[in-house]
Each structure stands twice: as C-alpha cells, then as structure tokens.
Tab-separated table of C-alpha atoms in Angstrom:
chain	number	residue	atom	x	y	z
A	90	UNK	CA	0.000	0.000	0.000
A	91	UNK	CA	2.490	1.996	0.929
A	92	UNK	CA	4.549	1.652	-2.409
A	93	UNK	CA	0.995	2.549	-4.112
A	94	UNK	CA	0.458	5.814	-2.489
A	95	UNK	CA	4.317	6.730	-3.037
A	96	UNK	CA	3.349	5.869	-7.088
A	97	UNK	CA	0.068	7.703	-7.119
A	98	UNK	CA	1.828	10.630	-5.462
A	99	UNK	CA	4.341	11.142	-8.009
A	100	UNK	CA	1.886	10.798	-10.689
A	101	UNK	CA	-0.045	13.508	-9.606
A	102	UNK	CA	-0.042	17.354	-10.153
A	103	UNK	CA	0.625	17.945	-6.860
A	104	UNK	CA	4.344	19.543	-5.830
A	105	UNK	CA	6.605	22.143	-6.035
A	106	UNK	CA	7.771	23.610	-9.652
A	107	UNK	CA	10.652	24.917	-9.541
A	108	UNK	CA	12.846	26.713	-12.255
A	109	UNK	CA	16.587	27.876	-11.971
A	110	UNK	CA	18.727	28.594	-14.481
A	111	UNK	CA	18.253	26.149	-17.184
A	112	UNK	CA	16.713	23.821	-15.476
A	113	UNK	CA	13.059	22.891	-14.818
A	114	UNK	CA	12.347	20.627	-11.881
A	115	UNK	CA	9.532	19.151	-9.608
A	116	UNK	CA	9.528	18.178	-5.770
A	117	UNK	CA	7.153	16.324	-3.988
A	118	UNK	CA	5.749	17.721	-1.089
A	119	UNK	CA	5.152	14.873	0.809
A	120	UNK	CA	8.177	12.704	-0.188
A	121	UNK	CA	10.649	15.799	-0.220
A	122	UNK	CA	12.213	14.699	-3.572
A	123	UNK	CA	12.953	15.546	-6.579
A	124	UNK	CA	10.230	13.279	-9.134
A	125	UNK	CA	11.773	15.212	-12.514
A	126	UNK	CA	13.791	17.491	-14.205
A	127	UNK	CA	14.467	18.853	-17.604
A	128	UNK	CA	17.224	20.971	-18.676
A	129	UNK	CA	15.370	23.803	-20.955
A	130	UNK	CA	18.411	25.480	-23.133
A	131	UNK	CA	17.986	29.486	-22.154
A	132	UNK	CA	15.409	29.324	-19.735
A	133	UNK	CA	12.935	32.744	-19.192
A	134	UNK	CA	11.514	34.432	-16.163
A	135	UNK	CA	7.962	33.010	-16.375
A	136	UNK	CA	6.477	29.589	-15.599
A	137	UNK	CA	2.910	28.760	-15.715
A	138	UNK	CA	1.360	25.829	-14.259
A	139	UNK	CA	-2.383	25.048	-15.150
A	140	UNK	CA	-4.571	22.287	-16.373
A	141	UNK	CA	-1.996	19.285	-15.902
A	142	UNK	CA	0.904	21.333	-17.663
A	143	UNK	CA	3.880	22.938	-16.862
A	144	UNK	CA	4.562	25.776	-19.746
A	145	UNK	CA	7.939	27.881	-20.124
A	146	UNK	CA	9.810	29.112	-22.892
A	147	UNK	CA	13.574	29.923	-24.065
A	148	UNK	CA	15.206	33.248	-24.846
A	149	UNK	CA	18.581	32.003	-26.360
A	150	UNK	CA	19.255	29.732	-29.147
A	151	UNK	CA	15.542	30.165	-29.842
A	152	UNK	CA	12.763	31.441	-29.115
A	153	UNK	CA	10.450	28.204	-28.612
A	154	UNK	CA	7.812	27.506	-26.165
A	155	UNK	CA	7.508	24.319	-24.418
A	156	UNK	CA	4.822	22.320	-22.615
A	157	UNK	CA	5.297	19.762	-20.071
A	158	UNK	CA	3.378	17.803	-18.352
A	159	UNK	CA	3.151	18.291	-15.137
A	160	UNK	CA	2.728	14.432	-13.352
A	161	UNK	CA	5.645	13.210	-15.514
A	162	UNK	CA	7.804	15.919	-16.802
A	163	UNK	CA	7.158	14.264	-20.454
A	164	UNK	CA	7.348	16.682	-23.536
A	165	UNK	CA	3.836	17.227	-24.906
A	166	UNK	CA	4.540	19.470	-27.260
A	167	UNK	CA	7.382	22.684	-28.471
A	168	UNK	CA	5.986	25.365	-30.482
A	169	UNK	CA	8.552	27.916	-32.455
A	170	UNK	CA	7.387	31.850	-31.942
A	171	UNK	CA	9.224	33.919	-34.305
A	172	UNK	CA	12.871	34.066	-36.017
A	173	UNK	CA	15.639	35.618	-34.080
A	174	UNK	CA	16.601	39.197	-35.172
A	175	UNK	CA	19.242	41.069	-34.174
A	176	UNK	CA	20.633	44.639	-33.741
A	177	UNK	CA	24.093	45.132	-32.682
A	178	UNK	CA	25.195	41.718	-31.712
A	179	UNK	CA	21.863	41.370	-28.833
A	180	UNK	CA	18.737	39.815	-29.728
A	181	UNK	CA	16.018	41.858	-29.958
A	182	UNK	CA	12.625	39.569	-29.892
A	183	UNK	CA	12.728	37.173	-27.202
A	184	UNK	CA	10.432	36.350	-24.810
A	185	UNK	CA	10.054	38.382	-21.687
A	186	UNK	CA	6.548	37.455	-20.131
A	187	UNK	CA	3.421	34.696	-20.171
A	188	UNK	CA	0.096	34.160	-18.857
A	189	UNK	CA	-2.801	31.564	-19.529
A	190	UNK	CA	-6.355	32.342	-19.666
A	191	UNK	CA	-8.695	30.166	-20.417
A	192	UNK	CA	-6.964	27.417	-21.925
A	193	UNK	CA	-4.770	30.125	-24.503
A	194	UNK	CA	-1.480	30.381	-23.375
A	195	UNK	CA	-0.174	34.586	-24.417
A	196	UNK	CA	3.395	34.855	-24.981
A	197	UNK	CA	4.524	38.769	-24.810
A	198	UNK	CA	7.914	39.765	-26.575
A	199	UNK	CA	10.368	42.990	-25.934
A	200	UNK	CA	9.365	43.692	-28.752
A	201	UNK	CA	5.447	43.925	-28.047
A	202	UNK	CA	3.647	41.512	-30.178
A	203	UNK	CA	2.149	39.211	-28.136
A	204	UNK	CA	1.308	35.888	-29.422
A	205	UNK	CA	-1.932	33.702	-27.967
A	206	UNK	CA	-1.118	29.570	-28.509
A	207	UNK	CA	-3.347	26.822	-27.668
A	208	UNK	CA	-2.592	25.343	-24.475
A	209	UNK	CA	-3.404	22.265	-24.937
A	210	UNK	CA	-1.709	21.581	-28.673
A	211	UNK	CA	0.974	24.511	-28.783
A	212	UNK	CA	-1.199	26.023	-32.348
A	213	UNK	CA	-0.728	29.403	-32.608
A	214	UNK	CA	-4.053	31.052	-32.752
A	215	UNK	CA	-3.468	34.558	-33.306
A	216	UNK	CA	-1.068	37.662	-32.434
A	217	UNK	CA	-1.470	41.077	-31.530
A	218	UNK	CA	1.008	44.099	-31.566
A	219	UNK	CA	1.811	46.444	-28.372
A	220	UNK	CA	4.365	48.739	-27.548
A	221	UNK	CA	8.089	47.661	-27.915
A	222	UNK	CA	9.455	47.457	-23.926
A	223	UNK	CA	12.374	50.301	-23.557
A	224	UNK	CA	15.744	49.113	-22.829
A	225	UNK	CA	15.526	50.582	-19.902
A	226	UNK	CA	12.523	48.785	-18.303
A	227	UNK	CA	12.148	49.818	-14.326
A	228	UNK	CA	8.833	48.067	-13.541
A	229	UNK	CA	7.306	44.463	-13.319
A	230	UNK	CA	7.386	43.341	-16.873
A	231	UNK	CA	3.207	42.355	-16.661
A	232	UNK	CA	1.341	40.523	-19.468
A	233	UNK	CA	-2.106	41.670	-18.116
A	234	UNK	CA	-5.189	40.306	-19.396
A	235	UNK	CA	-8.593	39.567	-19.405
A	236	UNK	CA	-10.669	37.769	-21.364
A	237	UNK	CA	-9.618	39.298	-24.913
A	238	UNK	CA	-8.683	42.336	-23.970
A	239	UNK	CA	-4.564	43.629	-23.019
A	240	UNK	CA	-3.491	46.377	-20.781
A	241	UNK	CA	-0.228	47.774	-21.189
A	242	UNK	CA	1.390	50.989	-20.489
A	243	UNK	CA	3.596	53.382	-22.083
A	244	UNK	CA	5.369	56.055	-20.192
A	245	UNK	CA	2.790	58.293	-19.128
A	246	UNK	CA	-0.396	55.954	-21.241
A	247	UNK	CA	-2.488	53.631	-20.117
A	248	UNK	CA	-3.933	51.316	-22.641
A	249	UNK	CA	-6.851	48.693	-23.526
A	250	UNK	CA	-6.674	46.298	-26.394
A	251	UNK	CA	-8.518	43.810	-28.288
A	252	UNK	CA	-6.386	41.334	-28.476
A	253	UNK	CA	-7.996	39.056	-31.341
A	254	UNK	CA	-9.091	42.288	-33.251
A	255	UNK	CA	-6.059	44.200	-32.725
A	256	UNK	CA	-7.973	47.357	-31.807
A	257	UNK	CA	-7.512	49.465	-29.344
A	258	UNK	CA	-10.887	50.010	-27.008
A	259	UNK	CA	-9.191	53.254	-24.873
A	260	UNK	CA	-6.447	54.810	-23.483
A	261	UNK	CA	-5.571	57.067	-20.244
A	262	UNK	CA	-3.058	59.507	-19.275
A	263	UNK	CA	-1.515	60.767	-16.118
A	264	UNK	CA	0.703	63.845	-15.919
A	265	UNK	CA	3.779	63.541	-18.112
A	266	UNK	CA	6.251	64.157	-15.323
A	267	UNK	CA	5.097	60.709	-14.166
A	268	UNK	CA	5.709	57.233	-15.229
A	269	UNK	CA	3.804	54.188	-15.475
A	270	UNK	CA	6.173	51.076	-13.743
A	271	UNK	CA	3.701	48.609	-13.024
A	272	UNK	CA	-0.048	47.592	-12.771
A	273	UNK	CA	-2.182	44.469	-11.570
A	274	UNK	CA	-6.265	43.623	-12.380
A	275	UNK	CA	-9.076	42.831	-10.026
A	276	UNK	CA	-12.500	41.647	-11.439
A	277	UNK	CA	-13.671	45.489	-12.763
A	278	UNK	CA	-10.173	47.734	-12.162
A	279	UNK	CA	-6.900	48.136	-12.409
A	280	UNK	CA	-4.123	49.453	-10.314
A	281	UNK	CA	-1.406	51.042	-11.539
A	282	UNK	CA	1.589	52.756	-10.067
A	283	UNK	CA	3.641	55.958	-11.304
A	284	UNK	CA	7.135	57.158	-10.567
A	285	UNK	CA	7.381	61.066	-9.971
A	286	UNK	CA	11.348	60.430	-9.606
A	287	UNK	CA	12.942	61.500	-7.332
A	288	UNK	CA	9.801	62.184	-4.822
A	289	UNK	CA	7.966	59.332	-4.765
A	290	UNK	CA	5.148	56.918	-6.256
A	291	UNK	CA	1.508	57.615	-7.026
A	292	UNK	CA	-1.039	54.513	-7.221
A	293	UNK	CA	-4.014	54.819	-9.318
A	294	UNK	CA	-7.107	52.923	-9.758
A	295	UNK	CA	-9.305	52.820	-13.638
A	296	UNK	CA	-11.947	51.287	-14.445
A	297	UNK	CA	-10.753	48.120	-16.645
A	298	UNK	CA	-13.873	48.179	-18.814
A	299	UNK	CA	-13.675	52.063	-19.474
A	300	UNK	CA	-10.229	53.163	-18.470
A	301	UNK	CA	-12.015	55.944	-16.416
A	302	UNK	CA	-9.916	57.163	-13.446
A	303	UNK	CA	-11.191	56.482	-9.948
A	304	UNK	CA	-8.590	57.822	-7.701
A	305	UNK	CA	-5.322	59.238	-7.167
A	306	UNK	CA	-3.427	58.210	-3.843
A	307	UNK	CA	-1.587	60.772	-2.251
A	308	UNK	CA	2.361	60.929	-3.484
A	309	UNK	CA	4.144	58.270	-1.577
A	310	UNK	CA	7.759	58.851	-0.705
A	311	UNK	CA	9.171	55.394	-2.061
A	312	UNK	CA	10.000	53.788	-5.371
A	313	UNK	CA	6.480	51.254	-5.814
A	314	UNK	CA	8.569	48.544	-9.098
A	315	UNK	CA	6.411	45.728	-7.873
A	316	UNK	CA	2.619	45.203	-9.211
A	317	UNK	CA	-0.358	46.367	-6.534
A	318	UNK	CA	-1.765	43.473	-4.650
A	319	UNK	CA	-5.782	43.317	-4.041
A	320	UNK	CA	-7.392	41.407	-0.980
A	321	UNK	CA	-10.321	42.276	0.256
A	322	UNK	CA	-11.139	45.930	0.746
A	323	UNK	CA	-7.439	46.720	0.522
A	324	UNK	CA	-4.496	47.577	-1.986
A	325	UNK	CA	-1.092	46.829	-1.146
A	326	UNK	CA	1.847	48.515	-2.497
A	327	UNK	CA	5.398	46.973	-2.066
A	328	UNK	CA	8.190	50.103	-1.711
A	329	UNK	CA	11.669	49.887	-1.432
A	330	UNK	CA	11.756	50.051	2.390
A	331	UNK	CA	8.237	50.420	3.215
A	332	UNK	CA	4.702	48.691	2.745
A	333	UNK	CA	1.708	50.649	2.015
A	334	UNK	CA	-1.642	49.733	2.329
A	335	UNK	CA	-4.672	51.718	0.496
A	336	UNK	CA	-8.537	52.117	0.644
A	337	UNK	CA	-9.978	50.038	-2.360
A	338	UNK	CA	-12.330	52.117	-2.927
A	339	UNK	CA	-10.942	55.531	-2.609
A	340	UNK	CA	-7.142	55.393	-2.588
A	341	UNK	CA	-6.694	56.804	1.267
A	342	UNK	CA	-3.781	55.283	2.712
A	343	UNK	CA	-4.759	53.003	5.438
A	344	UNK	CA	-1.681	52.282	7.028
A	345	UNK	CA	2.122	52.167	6.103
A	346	UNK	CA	4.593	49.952	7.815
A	347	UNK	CA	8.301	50.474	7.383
A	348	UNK	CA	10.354	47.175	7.157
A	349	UNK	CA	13.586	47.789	5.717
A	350	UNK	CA	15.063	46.903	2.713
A	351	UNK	CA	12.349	45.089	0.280
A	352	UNK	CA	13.521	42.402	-2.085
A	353	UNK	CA	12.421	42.247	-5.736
A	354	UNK	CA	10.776	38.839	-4.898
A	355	UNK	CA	6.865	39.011	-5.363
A	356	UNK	CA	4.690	39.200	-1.714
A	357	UNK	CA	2.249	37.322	-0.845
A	358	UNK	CA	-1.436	37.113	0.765
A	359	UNK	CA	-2.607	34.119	2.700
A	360	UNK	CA	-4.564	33.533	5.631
A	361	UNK	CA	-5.289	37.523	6.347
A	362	UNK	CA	-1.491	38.269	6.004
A	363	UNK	CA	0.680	39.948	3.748
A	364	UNK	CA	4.077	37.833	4.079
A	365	UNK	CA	7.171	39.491	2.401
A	366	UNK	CA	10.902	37.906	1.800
A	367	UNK	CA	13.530	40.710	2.516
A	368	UNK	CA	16.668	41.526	1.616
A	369	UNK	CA	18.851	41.171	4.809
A	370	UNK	CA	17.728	41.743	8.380
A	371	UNK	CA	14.238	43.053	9.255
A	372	UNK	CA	14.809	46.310	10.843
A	373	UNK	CA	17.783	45.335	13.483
A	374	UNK	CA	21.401	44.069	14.017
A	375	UNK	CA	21.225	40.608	14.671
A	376	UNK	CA	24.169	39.493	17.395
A	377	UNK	CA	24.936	35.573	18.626
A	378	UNK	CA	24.957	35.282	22.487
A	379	UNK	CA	29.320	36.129	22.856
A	380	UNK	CA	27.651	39.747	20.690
A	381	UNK	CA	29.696	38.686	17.324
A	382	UNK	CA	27.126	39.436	14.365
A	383	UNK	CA	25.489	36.938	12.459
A	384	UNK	CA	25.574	36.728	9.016
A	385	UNK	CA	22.327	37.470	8.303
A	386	UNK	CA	21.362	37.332	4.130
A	387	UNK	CA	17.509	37.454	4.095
A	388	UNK	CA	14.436	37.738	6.997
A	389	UNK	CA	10.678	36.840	6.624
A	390	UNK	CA	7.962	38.447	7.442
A	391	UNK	CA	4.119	38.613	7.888
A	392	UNK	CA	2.357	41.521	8.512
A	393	UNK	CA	-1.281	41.891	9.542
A	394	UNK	CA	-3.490	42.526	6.234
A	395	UNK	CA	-5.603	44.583	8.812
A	396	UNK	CA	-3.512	46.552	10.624
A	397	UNK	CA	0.138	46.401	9.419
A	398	UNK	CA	1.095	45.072	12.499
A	399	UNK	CA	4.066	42.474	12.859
A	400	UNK	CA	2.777	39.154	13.365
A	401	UNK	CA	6.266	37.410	12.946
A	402	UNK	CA	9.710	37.636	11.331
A	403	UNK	CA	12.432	35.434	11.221
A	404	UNK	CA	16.254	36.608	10.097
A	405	UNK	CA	17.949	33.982	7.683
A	406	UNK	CA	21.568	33.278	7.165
A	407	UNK	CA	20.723	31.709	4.060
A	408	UNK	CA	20.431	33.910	0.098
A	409	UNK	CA	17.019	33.684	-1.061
A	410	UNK	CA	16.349	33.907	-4.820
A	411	UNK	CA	12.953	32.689	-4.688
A	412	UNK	CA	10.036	33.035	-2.522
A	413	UNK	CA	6.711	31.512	-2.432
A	414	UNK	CA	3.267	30.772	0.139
A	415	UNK	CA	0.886	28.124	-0.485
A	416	UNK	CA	-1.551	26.285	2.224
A	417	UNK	CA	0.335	27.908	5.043
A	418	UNK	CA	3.704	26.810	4.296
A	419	UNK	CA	6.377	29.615	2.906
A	420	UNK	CA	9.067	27.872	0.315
A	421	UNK	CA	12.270	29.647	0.116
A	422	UNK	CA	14.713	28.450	-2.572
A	423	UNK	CA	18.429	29.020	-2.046
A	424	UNK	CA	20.317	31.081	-4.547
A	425	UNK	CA	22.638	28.608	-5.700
A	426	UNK	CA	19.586	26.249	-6.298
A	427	UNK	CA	20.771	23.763	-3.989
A	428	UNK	CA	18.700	23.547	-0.808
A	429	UNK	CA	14.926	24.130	-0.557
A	430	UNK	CA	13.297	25.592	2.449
A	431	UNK	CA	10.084	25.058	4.012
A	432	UNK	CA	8.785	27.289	7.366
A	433	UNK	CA	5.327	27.499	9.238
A	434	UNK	CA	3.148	30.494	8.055
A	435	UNK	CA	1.859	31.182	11.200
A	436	UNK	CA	4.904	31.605	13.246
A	437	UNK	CA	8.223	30.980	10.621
A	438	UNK	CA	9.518	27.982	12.301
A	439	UNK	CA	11.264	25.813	10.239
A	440	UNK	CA	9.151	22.758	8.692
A	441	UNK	CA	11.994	20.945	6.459
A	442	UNK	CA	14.746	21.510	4.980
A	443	UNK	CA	15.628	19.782	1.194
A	444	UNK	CA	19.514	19.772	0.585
A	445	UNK	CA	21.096	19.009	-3.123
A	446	UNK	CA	17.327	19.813	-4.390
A	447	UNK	CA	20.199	20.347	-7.608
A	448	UNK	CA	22.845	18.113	-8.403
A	449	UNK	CA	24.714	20.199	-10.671
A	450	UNK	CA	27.601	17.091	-11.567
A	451	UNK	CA	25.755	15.836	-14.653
A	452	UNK	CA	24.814	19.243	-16.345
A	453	UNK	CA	25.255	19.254	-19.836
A	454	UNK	CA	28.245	21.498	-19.909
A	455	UNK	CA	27.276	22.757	-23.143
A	456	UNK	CA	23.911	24.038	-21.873
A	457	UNK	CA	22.809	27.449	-22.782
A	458	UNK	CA	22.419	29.448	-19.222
A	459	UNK	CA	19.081	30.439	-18.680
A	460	UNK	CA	17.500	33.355	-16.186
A	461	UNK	CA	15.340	30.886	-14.245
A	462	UNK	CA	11.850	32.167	-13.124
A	463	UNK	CA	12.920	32.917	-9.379
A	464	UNK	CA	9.652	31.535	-9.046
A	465	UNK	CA	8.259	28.685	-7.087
A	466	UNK	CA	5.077	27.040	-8.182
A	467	UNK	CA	2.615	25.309	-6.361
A	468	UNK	CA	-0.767	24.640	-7.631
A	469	UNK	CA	-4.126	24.553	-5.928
C-alpha cells in the first residue's frame, strides 16, 4: 500500500515547480524529492502551471515555447514563436513574459507583439502588436489580461486592447512628469503605479472596462517597481523600504509599515497576512549570544493585512532567490539552487529543509544558461 500511495503521489499534479537557471524541476511535497527534471536550453523568467501542464519558454538559441506535463515531466509538445533578429550583436525579440487564460497560453515579446497559442496543442491562434518594452525597463514586466482584452502601459499611457481584433478600445493619461512602472487587475479595475522620480510613487485605480480614473493616492515617498496586490477591501503597495496599504475604494492610505530593505521577490497574501521575503535583516542588528554578528542574508515576514502590524519575522543566514506561500507553508529556494526551504506560516519555524534539491555534476556542460523564473510554483 504503501509503495501505491508513493506511485500515485508522483503521478499527480501535486508539488513544487521549480525553475533555476536552465533547469526545470519538480519536488514532492510529501516525499521531499525531486520526481523530474528537464534541462530547458535558455530558460525565461515566467512559468505557468495550469490544467496538468507545466509551460515555459527559451530566450537564447531560440525562441520556442515548451509544454510539459506536469505528473511526468514528459514533452507534450514545443511550439517555435518567431525568427531571431538582431541589432548590434543582442537579440532583440525574445520572450520576456506569459500568462494563460482560459486554456490560450499569451506569450509577450520585448518587442510587443504578443502571441496567444493553444494550451493544450501549442497552435498558434493569433497575435497582436503592443508597444516595444524600452531598454531601460524599471517596472514588473506584466502581461495583463482579461478575457480578450490587453493592458499595457507606455510612459505616461495607459492602454486597452482587443487582443484578437487588434484594436484598441481606450487609453488614459496621467501627468507627463510621471511614469507608469507597473499595474495588476481585479475583477472590474486596475491598479497602476507611477514614478514622480525622485519624490515618490503615485497609485491609481481605472476602471478596466472604461479606463475611467477612480482615484489618485496621495504621493508616496518610495520607489512602488512591484505590481499592486488586491485582498479584500485593501491595496497593497510593495516600496523599497516600506509597505503601504490603500482604501480600495478611494485610494486613502490606510496604514504604512516600514520594514527595511524590500527584495524584488513578489509578496504574498494568505490567511489575512501579507508575508514578504527581505533583503537582509528586518529592521535590526542581529548578534549571537558572545555579541559577534550573524551573518544574516535574508528575513521573513508577515504583517497583519488589517492593521500592518508584525505578526512574525524570522532573520535567515541563508540567500534567497525565490520566494513563495501556499496552504500555510512559505518555500524559500536558495540562490545557488541547492537547498529548498520550508517554514510554518503562522509563526516561521522551520518545517523541512531539502539539501542538493540540484545536483549540478551531470549538467550538460554545453547548456545554454538560462534566467530561471525565481519563481516557485505550487498549484491549488
């Protein structure tokens, strides 16, 4: 019986996707192993996991998308975007971003065209042209959509397209002294926030369906790169020391909590907290009991959704490069992709630790590097 349930288990969707540099791997929660891994030449920043697959894609070599699936690791299919152009020696058309909506997988250059494939058989149903990304790209790289429709901005624009009939349905501007870095969707808006540099962020809220502007939030005196997040009656806006949370409905600023210095890692809401992966110590020197300093590389944190309010935080010695809460357990991955990290959500103790998640020894040394997705994937 025993042996059946250990089968059945690694059959299943369930488990922790995991991407770092060129490689693409699974671990089982329950067995704390590693069930597969493939080795995907030039690896991107996004992974997707829905309906029994596992999709990424490739920036180097070629541009190709793949689709795994996600009980076995097997190859279901590999679908070609676009030839590689160049311009000065650097590519100029790869891959930056993906998201799946109902069953169509969207596929968003630097160069803007975005490119909707079926999920299921990797046939590419249509594409759509954006905005080209600037070299100099300061925000959360977002493929936002909805149904058929694609928000994207542009400096100081805010834009609304059908994607299938490659029309625009509106567009909104701000002042031009600000710019647009990064936006998120709830069912009927979308949050967006603005860089006045060097005084601060603004956060705004449209309506999706009409791009009409609901509020402005007062200027807040911190750099906001990450996308809003929306729970409840609240928006919450990650800054570069501090975390702000804002009225839904009319942009006040309900309380602000000041934590240090943020990492680039994406927060997350679970269980009425907002739990955040920092970049060295929360708020304090850490010293061992003869008062030499610890080497402290990374804390954790959860902060009342509520309130702001510390609930917890626990100082790491360890680098995190990826960050990640599911069912009240936070996943921390270990830069160097070795060791795998499981803690309590409710008070940061330390569930289990995975060492040699990678075994780097039989890499093909001939492997394109990859970027990884710094993202750790576990389904509902």
């Amino acid at each position: 019986m025993k042996n059946l349930l250990a089968k059945r288990g690694r059959l299943s969707n369930r488990g922790i996707y995991i991407a770092w540099k060129s490689l693409l791997y699974k671990v089982s929660i329950d067995e704390r192993i590693v069930l597969w891994r493939r080795e995907v030449a030039g690896l991107g920043s996004s992974m997707v996991v829905a309906a029994g697959m596992v999709y990424v894609y490739s920036v180097q070599s070629e541009s190709m998308v793949y689709a795994f699936q996600a009980s076995t690791g097997n190859l279901v299919w590999s679908a070609p975007l676009v030839p590689h152009t160049f311009h000065a020696g650097m590519q100029t058309n790869e891959p930056v971003a993906m998201s799946m909506v109902d069953r169509i997988l969207y596929v968003l250059s630097c160069t803007g065209d975005i490119y909707a494939l079926d999920g299921s058989s990797g046939t590419r149903l249509w594409s759509c042209e954006t905005l080209a990304l600037s070299e100099i790209h300061l925000g959360t790289i977002n493929l936002t959509i909805r149904q058929d429709t694609v928000y994207y901005t542009d400096q100081h624009q805010l834009m609304a397209k059908d994607i299938q009939r490659s029309r625009q349905r509106w567009l909104t501007t701000i002042s031009p002294e600000q710019i647009f870095l990064t936006h998120s969707l709830s069912d009927t808006l979308l949050f967006a926030s603005a860089d006045l540099d060097p005084e601060g962020s603004y956060i705004y809220a449209f309506s999706a369906e009409s791009g009409q502007q609901l509020w402005q939030s007062e200027l807040l005196p911190d750099p906001i790169f990450s996308a809003p997040i929306y729970a409840d009656d609240l928006v919450f806006c990650i800054g570069g020391t501090t975390i702000y949370a804002l009225d839904v409905v009319s942009g006040t600023l309900r309380w602000e909590q000041f934590v240090g210095n943020t990492n680039d890692l994406v927060a997350h809401i679970e269980n009425e907290h907002l739990y955040l992966c920092l970049c060295g110590a929360y708020q304090q020197d850490i010293y061992a009991a003869d008062m030499q300093p610890v080497r402290t590389k990374g804390a954790l944190l959860a902060l009342n959704c509520t309130n702001g309010l510390v609930s917890w935080f626990r100082n790491i010695t360890i680098c995190p490069s990826m960050f990640h809460v599911k069912h009240g357990v936070i996943y921390v991955g270990q830069a160097d992709g070795k060791r795998l990290y499981a803690f309590d959500a409710y008070d940061g103790t330390t569930l289990w630790l995975l060492d040699q998640v990678i075994d780097t020894t039989d890499i093909d040394a001939a492997l394109l590097p990859g970027f990884g997705s710094s993202l750790i994937v576990v389904p509902s």
